[in-house]
mmCIF file of C-alpha atoms in Angstrom:
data_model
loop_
_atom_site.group_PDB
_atom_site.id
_atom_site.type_symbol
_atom_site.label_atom_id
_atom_site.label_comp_id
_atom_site.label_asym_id
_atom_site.label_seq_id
_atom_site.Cartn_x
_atom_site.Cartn_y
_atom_site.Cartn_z
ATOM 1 C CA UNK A 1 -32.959 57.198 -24.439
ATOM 2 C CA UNK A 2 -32.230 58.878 -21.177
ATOM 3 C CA UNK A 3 -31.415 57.443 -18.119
ATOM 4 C CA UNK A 4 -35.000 56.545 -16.303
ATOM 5 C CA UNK A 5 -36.116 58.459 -13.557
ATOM 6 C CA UNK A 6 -35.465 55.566 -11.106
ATOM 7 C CA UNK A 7 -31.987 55.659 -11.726
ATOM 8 C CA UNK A 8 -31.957 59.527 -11.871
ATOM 9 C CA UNK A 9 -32.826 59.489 -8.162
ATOM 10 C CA UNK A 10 -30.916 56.073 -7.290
ATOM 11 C CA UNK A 11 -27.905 58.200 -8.524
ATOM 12 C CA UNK A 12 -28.833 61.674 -6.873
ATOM 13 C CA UNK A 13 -28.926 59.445 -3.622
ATOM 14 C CA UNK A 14 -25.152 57.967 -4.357
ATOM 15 C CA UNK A 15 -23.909 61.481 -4.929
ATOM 16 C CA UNK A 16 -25.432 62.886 -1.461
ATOM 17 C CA UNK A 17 -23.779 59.753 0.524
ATOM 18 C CA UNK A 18 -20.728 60.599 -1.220
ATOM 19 C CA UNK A 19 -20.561 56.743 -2.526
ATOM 20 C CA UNK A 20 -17.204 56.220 -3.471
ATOM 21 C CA UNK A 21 -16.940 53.575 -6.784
ATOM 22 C CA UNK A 22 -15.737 50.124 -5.924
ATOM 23 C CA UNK A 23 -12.280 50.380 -7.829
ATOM 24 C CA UNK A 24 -11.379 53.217 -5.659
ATOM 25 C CA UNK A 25 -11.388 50.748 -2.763
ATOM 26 C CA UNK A 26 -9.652 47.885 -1.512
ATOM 27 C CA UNK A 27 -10.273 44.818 -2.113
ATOM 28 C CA UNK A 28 -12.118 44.344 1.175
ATOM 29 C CA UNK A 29 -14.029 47.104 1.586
ATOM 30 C CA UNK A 30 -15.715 46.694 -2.360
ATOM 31 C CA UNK A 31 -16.729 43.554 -1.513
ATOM 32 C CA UNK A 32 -18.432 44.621 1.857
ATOM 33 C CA UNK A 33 -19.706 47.777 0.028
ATOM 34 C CA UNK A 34 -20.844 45.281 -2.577
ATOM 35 C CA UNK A 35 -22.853 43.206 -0.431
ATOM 36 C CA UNK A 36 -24.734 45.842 1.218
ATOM 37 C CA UNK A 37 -25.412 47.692 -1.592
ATOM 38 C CA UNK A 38 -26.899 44.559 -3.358
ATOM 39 C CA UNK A 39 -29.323 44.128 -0.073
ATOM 40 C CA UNK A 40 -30.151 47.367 0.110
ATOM 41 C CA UNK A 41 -31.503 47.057 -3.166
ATOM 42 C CA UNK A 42 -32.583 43.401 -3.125
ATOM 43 C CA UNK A 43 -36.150 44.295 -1.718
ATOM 44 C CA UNK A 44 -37.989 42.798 0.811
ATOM 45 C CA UNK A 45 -36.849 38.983 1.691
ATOM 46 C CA UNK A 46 -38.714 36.691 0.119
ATOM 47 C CA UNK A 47 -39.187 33.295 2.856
ATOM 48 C CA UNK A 48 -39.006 30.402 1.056
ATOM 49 C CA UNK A 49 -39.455 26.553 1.626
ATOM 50 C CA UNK A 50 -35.728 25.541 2.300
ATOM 51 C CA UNK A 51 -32.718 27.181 2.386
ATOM 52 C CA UNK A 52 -29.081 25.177 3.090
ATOM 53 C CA UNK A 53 -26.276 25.392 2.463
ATOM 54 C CA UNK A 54 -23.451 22.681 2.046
ATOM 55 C CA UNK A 55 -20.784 21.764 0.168
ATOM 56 C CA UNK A 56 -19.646 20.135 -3.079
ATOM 57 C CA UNK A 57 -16.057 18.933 -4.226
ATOM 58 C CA UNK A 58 -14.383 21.696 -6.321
ATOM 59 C CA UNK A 59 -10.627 21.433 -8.371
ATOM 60 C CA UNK A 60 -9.378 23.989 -5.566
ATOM 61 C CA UNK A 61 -11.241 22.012 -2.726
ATOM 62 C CA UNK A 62 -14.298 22.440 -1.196
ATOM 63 C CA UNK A 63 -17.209 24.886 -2.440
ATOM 64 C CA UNK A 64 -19.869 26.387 -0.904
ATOM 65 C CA UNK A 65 -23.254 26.330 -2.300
ATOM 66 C CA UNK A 66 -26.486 27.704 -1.171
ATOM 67 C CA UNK A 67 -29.776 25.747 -1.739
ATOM 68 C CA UNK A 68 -33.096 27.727 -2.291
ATOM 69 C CA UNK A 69 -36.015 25.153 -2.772
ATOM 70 C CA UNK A 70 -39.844 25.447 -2.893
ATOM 71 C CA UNK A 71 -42.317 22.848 -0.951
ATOM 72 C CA UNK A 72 -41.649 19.434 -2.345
ATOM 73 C CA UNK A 73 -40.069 16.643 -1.861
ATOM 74 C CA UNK A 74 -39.064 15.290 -5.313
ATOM 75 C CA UNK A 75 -36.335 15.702 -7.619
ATOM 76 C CA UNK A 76 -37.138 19.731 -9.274
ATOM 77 C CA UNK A 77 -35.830 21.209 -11.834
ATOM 78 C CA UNK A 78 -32.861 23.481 -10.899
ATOM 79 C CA UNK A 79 -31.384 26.777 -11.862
ATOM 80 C CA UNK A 80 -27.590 26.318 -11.069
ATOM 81 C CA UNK A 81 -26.727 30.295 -10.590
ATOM 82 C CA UNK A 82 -23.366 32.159 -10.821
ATOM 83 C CA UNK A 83 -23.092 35.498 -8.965
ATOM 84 C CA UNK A 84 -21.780 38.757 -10.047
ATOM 85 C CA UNK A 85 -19.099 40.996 -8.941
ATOM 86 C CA UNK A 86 -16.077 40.663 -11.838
ATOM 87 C CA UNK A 87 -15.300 37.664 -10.679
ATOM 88 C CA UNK A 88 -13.849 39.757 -7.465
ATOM 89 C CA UNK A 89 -16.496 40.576 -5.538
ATOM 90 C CA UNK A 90 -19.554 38.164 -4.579
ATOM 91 C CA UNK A 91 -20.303 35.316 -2.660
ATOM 92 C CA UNK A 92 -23.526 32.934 -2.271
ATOM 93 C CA UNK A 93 -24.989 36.017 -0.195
ATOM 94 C CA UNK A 94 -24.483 38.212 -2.974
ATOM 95 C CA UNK A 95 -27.552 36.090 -4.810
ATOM 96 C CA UNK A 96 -29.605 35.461 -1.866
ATOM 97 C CA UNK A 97 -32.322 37.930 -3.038
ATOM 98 C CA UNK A 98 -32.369 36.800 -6.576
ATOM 99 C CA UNK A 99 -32.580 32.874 -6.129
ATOM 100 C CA UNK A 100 -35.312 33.527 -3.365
ATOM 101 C CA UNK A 101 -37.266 35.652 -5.648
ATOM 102 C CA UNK A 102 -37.148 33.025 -9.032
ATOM 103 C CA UNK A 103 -37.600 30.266 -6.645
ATOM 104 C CA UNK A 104 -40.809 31.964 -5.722
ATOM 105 C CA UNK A 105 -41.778 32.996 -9.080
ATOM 106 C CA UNK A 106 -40.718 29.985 -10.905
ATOM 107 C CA UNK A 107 -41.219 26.434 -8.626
ATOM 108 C CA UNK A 108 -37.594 25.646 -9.598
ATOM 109 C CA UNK A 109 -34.846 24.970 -7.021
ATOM 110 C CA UNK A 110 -31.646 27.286 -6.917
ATOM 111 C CA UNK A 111 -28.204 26.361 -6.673
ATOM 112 C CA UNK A 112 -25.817 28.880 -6.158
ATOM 113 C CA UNK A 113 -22.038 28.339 -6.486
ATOM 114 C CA UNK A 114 -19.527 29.934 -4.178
ATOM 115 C CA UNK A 115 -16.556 30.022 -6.913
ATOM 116 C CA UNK A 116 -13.304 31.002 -5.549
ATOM 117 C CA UNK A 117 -12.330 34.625 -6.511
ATOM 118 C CA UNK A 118 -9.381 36.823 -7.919
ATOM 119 C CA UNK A 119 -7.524 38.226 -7.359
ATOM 120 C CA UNK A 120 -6.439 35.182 -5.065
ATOM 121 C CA UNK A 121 -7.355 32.734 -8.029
ATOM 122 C CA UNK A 122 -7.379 33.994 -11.489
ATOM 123 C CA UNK A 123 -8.733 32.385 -14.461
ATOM 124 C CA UNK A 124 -9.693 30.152 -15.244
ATOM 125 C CA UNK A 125 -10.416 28.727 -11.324
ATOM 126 C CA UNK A 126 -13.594 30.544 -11.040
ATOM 127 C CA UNK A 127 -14.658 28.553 -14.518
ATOM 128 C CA UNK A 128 -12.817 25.215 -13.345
ATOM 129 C CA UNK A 129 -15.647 25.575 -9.976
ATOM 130 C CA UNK A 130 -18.832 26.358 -11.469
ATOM 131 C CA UNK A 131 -18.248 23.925 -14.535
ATOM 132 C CA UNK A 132 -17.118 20.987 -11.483
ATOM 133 C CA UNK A 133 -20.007 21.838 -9.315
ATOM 134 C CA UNK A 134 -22.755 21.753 -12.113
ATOM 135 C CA UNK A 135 -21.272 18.289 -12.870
ATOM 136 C CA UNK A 136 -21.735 17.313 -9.219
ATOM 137 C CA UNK A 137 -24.833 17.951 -8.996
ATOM 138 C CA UNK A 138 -26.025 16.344 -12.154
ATOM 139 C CA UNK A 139 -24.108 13.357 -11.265
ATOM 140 C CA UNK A 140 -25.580 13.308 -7.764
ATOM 141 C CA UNK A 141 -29.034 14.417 -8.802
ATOM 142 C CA UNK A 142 -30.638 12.117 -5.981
ATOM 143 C CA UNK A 143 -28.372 13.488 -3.423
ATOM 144 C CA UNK A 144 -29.401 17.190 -4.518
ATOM 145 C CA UNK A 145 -32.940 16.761 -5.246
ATOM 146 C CA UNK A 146 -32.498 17.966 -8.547
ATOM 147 C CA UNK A 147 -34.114 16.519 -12.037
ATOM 148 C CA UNK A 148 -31.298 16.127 -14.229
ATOM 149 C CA UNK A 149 -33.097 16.586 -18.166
ATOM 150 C CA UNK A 150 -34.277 19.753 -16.123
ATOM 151 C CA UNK A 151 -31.212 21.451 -15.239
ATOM 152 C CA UNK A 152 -30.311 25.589 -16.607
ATOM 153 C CA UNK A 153 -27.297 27.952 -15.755
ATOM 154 C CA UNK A 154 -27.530 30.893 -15.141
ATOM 155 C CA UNK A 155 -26.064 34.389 -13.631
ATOM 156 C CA UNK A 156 -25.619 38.247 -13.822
ATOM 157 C CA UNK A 157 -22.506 39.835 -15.038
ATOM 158 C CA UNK A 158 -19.642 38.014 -14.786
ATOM 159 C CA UNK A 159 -21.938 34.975 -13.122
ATOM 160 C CA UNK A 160 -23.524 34.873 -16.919
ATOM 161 C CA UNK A 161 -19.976 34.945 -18.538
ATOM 162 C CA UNK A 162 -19.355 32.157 -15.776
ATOM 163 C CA UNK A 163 -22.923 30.196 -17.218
ATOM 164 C CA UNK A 164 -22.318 30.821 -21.083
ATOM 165 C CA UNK A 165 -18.434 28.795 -20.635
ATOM 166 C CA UNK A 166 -20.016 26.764 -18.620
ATOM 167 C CA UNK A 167 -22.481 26.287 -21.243
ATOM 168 C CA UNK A 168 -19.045 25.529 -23.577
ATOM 169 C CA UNK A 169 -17.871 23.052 -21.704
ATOM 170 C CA UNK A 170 -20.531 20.817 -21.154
ATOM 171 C CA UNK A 171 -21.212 20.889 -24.729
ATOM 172 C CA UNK A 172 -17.568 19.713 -24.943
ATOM 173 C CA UNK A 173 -17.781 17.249 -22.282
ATOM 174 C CA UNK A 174 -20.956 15.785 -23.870
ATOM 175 C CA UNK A 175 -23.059 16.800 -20.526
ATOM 176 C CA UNK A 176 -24.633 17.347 -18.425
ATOM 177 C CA UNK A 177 -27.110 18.332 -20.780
ATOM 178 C CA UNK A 178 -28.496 21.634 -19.830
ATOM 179 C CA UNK A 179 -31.905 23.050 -20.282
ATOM 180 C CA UNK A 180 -31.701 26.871 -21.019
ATOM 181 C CA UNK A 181 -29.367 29.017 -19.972
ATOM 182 C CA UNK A 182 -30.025 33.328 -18.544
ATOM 183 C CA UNK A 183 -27.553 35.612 -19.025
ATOM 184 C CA UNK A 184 -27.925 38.752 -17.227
ATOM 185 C CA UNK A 185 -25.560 41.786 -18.621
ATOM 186 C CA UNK A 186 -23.182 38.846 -19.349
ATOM 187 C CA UNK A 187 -19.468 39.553 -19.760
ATOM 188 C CA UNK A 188 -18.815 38.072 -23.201
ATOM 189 C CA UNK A 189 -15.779 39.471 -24.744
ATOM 190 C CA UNK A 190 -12.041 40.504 -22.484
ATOM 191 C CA UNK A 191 -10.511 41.336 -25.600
ATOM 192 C CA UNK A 192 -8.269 44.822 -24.280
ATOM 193 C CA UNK A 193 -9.935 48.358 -24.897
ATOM 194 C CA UNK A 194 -8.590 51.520 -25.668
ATOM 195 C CA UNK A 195 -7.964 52.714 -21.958
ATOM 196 C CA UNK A 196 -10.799 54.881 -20.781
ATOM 197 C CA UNK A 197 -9.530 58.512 -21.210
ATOM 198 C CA UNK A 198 -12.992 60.581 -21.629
ATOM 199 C CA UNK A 199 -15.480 61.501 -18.616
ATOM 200 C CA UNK A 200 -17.002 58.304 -16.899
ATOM 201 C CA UNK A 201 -19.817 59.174 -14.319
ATOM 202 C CA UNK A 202 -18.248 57.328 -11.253
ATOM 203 C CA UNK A 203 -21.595 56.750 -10.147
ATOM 204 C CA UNK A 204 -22.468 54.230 -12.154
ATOM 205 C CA UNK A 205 -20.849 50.872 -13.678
ATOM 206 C CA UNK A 206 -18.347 52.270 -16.258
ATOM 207 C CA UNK A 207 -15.591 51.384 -18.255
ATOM 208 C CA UNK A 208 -13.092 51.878 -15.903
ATOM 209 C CA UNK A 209 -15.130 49.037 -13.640
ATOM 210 C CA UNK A 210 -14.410 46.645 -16.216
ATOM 211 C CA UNK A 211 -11.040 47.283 -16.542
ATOM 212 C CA UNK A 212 -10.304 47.154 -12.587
ATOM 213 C CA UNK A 213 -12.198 43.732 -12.311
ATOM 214 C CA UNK A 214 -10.574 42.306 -15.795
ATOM 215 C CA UNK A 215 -7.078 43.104 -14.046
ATOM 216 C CA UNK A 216 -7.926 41.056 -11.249
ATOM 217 C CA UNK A 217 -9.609 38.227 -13.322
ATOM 218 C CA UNK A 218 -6.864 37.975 -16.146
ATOM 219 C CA UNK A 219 -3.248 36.804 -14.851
ATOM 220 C CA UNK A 220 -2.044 36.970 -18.979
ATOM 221 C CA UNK A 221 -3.734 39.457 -21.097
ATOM 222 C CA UNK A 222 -3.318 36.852 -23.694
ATOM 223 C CA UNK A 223 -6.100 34.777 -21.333
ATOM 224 C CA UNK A 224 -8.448 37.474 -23.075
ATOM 225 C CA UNK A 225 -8.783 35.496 -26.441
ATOM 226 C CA UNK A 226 -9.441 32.083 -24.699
ATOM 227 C CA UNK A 227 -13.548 31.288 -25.415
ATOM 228 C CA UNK A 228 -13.505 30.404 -21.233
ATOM 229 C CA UNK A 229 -13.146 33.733 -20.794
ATOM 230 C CA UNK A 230 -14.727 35.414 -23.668
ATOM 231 C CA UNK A 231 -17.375 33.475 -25.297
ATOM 232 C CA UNK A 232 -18.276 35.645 -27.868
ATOM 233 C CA UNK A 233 -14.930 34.313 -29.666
ATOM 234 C CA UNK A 234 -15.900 30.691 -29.396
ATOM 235 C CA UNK A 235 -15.869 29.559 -33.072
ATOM 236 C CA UNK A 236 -19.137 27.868 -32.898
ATOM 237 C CA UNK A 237 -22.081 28.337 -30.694
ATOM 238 C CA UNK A 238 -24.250 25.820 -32.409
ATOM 239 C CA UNK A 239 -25.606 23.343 -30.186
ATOM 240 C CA UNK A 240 -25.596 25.501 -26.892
ATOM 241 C CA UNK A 241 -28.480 25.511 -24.739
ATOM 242 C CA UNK A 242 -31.845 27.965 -25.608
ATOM 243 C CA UNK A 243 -30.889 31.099 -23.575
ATOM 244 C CA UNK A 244 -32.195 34.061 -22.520
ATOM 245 C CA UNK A 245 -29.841 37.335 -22.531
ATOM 246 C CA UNK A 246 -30.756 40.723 -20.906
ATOM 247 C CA UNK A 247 -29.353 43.728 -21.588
ATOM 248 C CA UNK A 248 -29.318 47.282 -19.974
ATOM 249 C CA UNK A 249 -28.984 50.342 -21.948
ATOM 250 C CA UNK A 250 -26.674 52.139 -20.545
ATOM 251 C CA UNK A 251 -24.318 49.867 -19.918
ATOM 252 C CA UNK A 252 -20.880 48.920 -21.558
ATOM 253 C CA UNK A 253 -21.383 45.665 -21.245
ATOM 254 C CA UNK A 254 -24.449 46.109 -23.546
ATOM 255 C CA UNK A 255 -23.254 45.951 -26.644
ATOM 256 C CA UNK A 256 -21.038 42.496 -26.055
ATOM 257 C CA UNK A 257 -24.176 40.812 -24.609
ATOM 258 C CA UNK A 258 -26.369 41.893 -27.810
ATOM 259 C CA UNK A 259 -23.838 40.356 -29.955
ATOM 260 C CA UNK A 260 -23.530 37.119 -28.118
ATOM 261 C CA UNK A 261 -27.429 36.992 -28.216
ATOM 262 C CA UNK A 262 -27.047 37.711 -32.092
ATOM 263 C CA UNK A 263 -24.322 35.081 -32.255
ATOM 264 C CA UNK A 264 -26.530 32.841 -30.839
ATOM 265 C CA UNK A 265 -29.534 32.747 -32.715
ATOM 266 C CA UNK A 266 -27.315 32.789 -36.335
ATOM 267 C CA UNK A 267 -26.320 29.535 -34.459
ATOM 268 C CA UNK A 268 -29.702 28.083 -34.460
ATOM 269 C CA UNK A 269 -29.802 28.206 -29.971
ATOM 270 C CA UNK A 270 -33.283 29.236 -29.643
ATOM 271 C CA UNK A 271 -32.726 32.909 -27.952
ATOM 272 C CA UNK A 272 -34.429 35.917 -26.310
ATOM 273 C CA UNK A 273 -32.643 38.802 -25.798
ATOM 274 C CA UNK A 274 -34.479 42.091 -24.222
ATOM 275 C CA UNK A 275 -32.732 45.395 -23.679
ATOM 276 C CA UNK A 276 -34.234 47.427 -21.052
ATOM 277 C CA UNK A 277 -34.132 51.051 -21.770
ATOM 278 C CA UNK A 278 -32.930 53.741 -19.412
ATOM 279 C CA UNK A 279 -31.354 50.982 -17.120
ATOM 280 C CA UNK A 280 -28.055 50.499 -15.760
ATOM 281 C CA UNK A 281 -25.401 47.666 -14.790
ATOM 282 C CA UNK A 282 -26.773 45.783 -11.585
ATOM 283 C CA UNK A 283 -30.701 46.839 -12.286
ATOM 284 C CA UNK A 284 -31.826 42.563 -11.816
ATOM 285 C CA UNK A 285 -30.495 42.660 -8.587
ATOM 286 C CA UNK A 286 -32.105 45.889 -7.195
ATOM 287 C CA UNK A 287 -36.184 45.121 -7.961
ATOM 288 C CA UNK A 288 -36.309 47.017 -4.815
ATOM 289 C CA UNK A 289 -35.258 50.059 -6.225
ATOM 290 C CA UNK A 290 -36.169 49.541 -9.939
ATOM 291 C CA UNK A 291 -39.499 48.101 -11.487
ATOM 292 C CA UNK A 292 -37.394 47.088 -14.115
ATOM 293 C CA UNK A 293 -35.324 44.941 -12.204
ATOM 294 C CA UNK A 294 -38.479 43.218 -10.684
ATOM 295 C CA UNK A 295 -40.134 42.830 -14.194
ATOM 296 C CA UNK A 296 -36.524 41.348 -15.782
ATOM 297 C CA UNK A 297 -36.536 38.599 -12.471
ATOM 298 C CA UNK A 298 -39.918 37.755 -13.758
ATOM 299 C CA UNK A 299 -39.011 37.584 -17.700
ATOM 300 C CA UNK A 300 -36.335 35.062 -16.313
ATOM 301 C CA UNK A 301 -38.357 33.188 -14.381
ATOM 302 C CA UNK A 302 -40.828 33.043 -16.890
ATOM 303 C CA UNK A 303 -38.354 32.106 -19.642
ATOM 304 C CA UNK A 304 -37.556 29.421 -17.334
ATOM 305 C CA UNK A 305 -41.106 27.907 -16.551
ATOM 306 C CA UNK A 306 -41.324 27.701 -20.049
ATOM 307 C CA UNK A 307 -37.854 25.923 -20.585
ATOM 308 C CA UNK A 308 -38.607 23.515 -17.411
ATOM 309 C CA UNK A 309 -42.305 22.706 -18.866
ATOM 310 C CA UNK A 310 -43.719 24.162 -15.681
ATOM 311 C CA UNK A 311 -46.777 26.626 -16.741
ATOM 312 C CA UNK A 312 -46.033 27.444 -20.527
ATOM 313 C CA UNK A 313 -48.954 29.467 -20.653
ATOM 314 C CA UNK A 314 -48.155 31.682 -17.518
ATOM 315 C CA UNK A 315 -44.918 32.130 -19.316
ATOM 316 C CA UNK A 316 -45.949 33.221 -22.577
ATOM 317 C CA UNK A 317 -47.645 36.056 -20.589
ATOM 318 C CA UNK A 318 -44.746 37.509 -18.215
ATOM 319 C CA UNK A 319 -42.208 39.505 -20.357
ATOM 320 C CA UNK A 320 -40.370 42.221 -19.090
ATOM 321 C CA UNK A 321 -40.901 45.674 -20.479
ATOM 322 C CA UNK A 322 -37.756 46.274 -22.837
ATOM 323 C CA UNK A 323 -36.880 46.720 -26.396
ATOM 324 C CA UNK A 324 -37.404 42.920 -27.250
ATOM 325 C CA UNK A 325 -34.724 41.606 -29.816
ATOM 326 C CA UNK A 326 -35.637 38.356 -30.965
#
C-alpha cells in the first residue's frame, strides 16, 4: 500500500520548511526539534484531573516522573509509560500528549519515567531506570495511588523496547506482576544491518535513524545480542504479560515488531498486534495530524480497559482501523 494521503501532505509540508532529519543535527538541537515536532502534532491538550510531577529513586540517582491521573481518590490502575526518541531524544514532556489523552480515554493513571539518556548513559542505564522505577512504584503503591494487581508498561519506539525488557525482568525478578503490556513500533531486535547504501527519503523515519540512535544507545556492538536490548532474542517469552503491539507500514521497525508479536503468541502471552497501513514511524503521537494516530491511542486504551477490567464491553468495540494480526 501507498503512503496515506495524511502523510503525503504531512511530508509535502516537511519538504517546504526545509525540515532537516534529526541525525543531521546535534544532539541538542534533535531533541528540541523533537519536542516541538511531537507538540505540534500532539493535538489539542487534553486537561485532565491531576498532573505532578516528582521523583523516584533510580540506580543513577534521582528520576523524574510525571503523574497524569483522572478524578479519584483511590488506588487506580496505572499505565507506567516509556517515551520515545532512540533512547536519545525524549523526556516526560515528550509523552505529555499521549498519557493525557489514554488517561482520558481509559480512567487509568499514567506514570511516565524520565530515564536518563545516551549518549551520556548507554545501555543498559535507560533499562536499569524504568525497570527500578516500576518497582518503586509497585512497592510504594499507597504512596503513588496506584493498584498494584493493576499495573501495565507501556511505550512507543524505543519506550516499548524499554516496556518489553522491562517486561523480562520482572518476570525474572518474580514481580511486580504486570497486567498487559503496549508496544508501540517497539524496537525489538539491535542485531547490526547491512549499512544503508540505497535512497532513504530523509523525510521520514528511515534506516539511517536507527542506526544514528543505535550508535548512541550501544557502547559495545556486542550489547546488540543481550535480550535487554533486543527482546526478540530472549529465549523464551512464555509467561510475559498479554500485550498489545502496533505496527506502521512503512516503517523499518515494522517487521521486528510483527515478529515479536508472532513470538509472543507461539509463547502462549495473549497478544494483539495491528498494522496500520499507509502509516509511518511516530503516527501514535501525532492524532493531531493523523486519524490513525487518534484511532491507535484509542485501540490502546481500549486494550487497556479491557486488561484493567474497567468497561470490557466499551473495549471490545474500539479497535483501530489496521490490518489486524491476531
Amino acid at each position: 500500500m501507498t503512503l496515506h494521503p495524511q502523510v503525503v501532505a504531512w511530508r509535502a509540508a516537511r519538504a517546504a520548511a526545509g525540515t532537516a532529519p534529526l541525525y543531521t543535527q546535534t544532539l541538542a538541537q534533535a531533541r528540541a526539534a523533537d519536542l516541538a515536532a511531537i507538540r505540534a502534532g500532539a493535538g489539542a491538550v487534553e486537561p485532565v484531573h491531576e498532573v505532578r510531577d516528582t521523583q523516584v529513586p533510580g540506580p543513577g540517582g534521582p528520576l523524574p516522573v510525571r503523574i497524569h491521573r483522572p478524578a479519584g481518590d483511590g488506588p487506580l490502575p496505572t499505565l507506567v509509560w516509556f517515551f520515545g526518541g532512540g533512547w536519545t531524544l525524549g523526556s516526560v514532556d515528550t509523552a505529555d500528549g499521549i498519557c493525557r489523552r489514554l488517561v482520558n480515554l481509559t480512567g487509568c493513571q499514567t506514570v511516565t519515567v524520565g530515564y536518563r539518556l545516551a549518549p551520556e548513559h548507554r545501555f543498559p542505564a535507560a533499562v536499569d531506570d524504568c525497570h527500578a522505577a516500576v518497582r518503586r512504584l509497585a512497592a510504594h503503591a499507597d504512596e503513588f495511588r496506584v493498584d498494584p494487581d493493576r499495573l501495565a508498561v507501556g511505550g512507543d519506539s524505543a519506550g516499548g523496547n524499554l516496556a518489553a525488557a522491562v517486561t523480562l525482568l520482572a518476570r525474572a525478578d518474580g514481580g511486580p506482576r504486570l497486567t498487559a503490556q503496549v508496544l508501540v513500533y517497539p524496537n525489538t531486535d539491535q542485531q547490526p544491518r547491512r549499512a544503508p547504501t540505497g535512497a532513504e527519503d530523509p523525510l521520514l523515519f528511515n534506516r539511517h535513524s536507527v542506526e544514528w540512535y543505535r550508535g548512541h544507545y550501544l557502547a559495545d556492538p556486542g550489547d546488540a545480542a543481550h535480550p535487554l536490548a533486543s527482546p526478540l532474542l530472549a529465549e523464551d517469552l512464555a509467561g510475559l504479560p498479554p500485550a498489545l503491539v502496533i505496527t506502521a507500514e512503512h516503517d523499518p521497525l515494522r517487521d521486528e515488531g510483527e515478529r515479536y508479536a508472532d513470538r509472543l503468541a507461539e509463547a502462549g502471552v495473549p497478544t494483539e498486534a495491528t498494522r496500520y497501513d499507509g502509516m509511518v514511524h511516530g503516527f501514535f503521537a501525532m492524532p493531531g495530524v493523523f486519524d490513525a494516530g487518534r484511532q491507535a491511542q484509542e485501540q490502546a486504551a481500549a486494550f487497556l480497559r479491557a486488561r484493567f477490567g474497567l468497561d470490557r464491553a466499551a473495549s471490545a468495540a474500539g479497535t483501530g482501523s489496521g490490518a489486524d494480526r491476531g
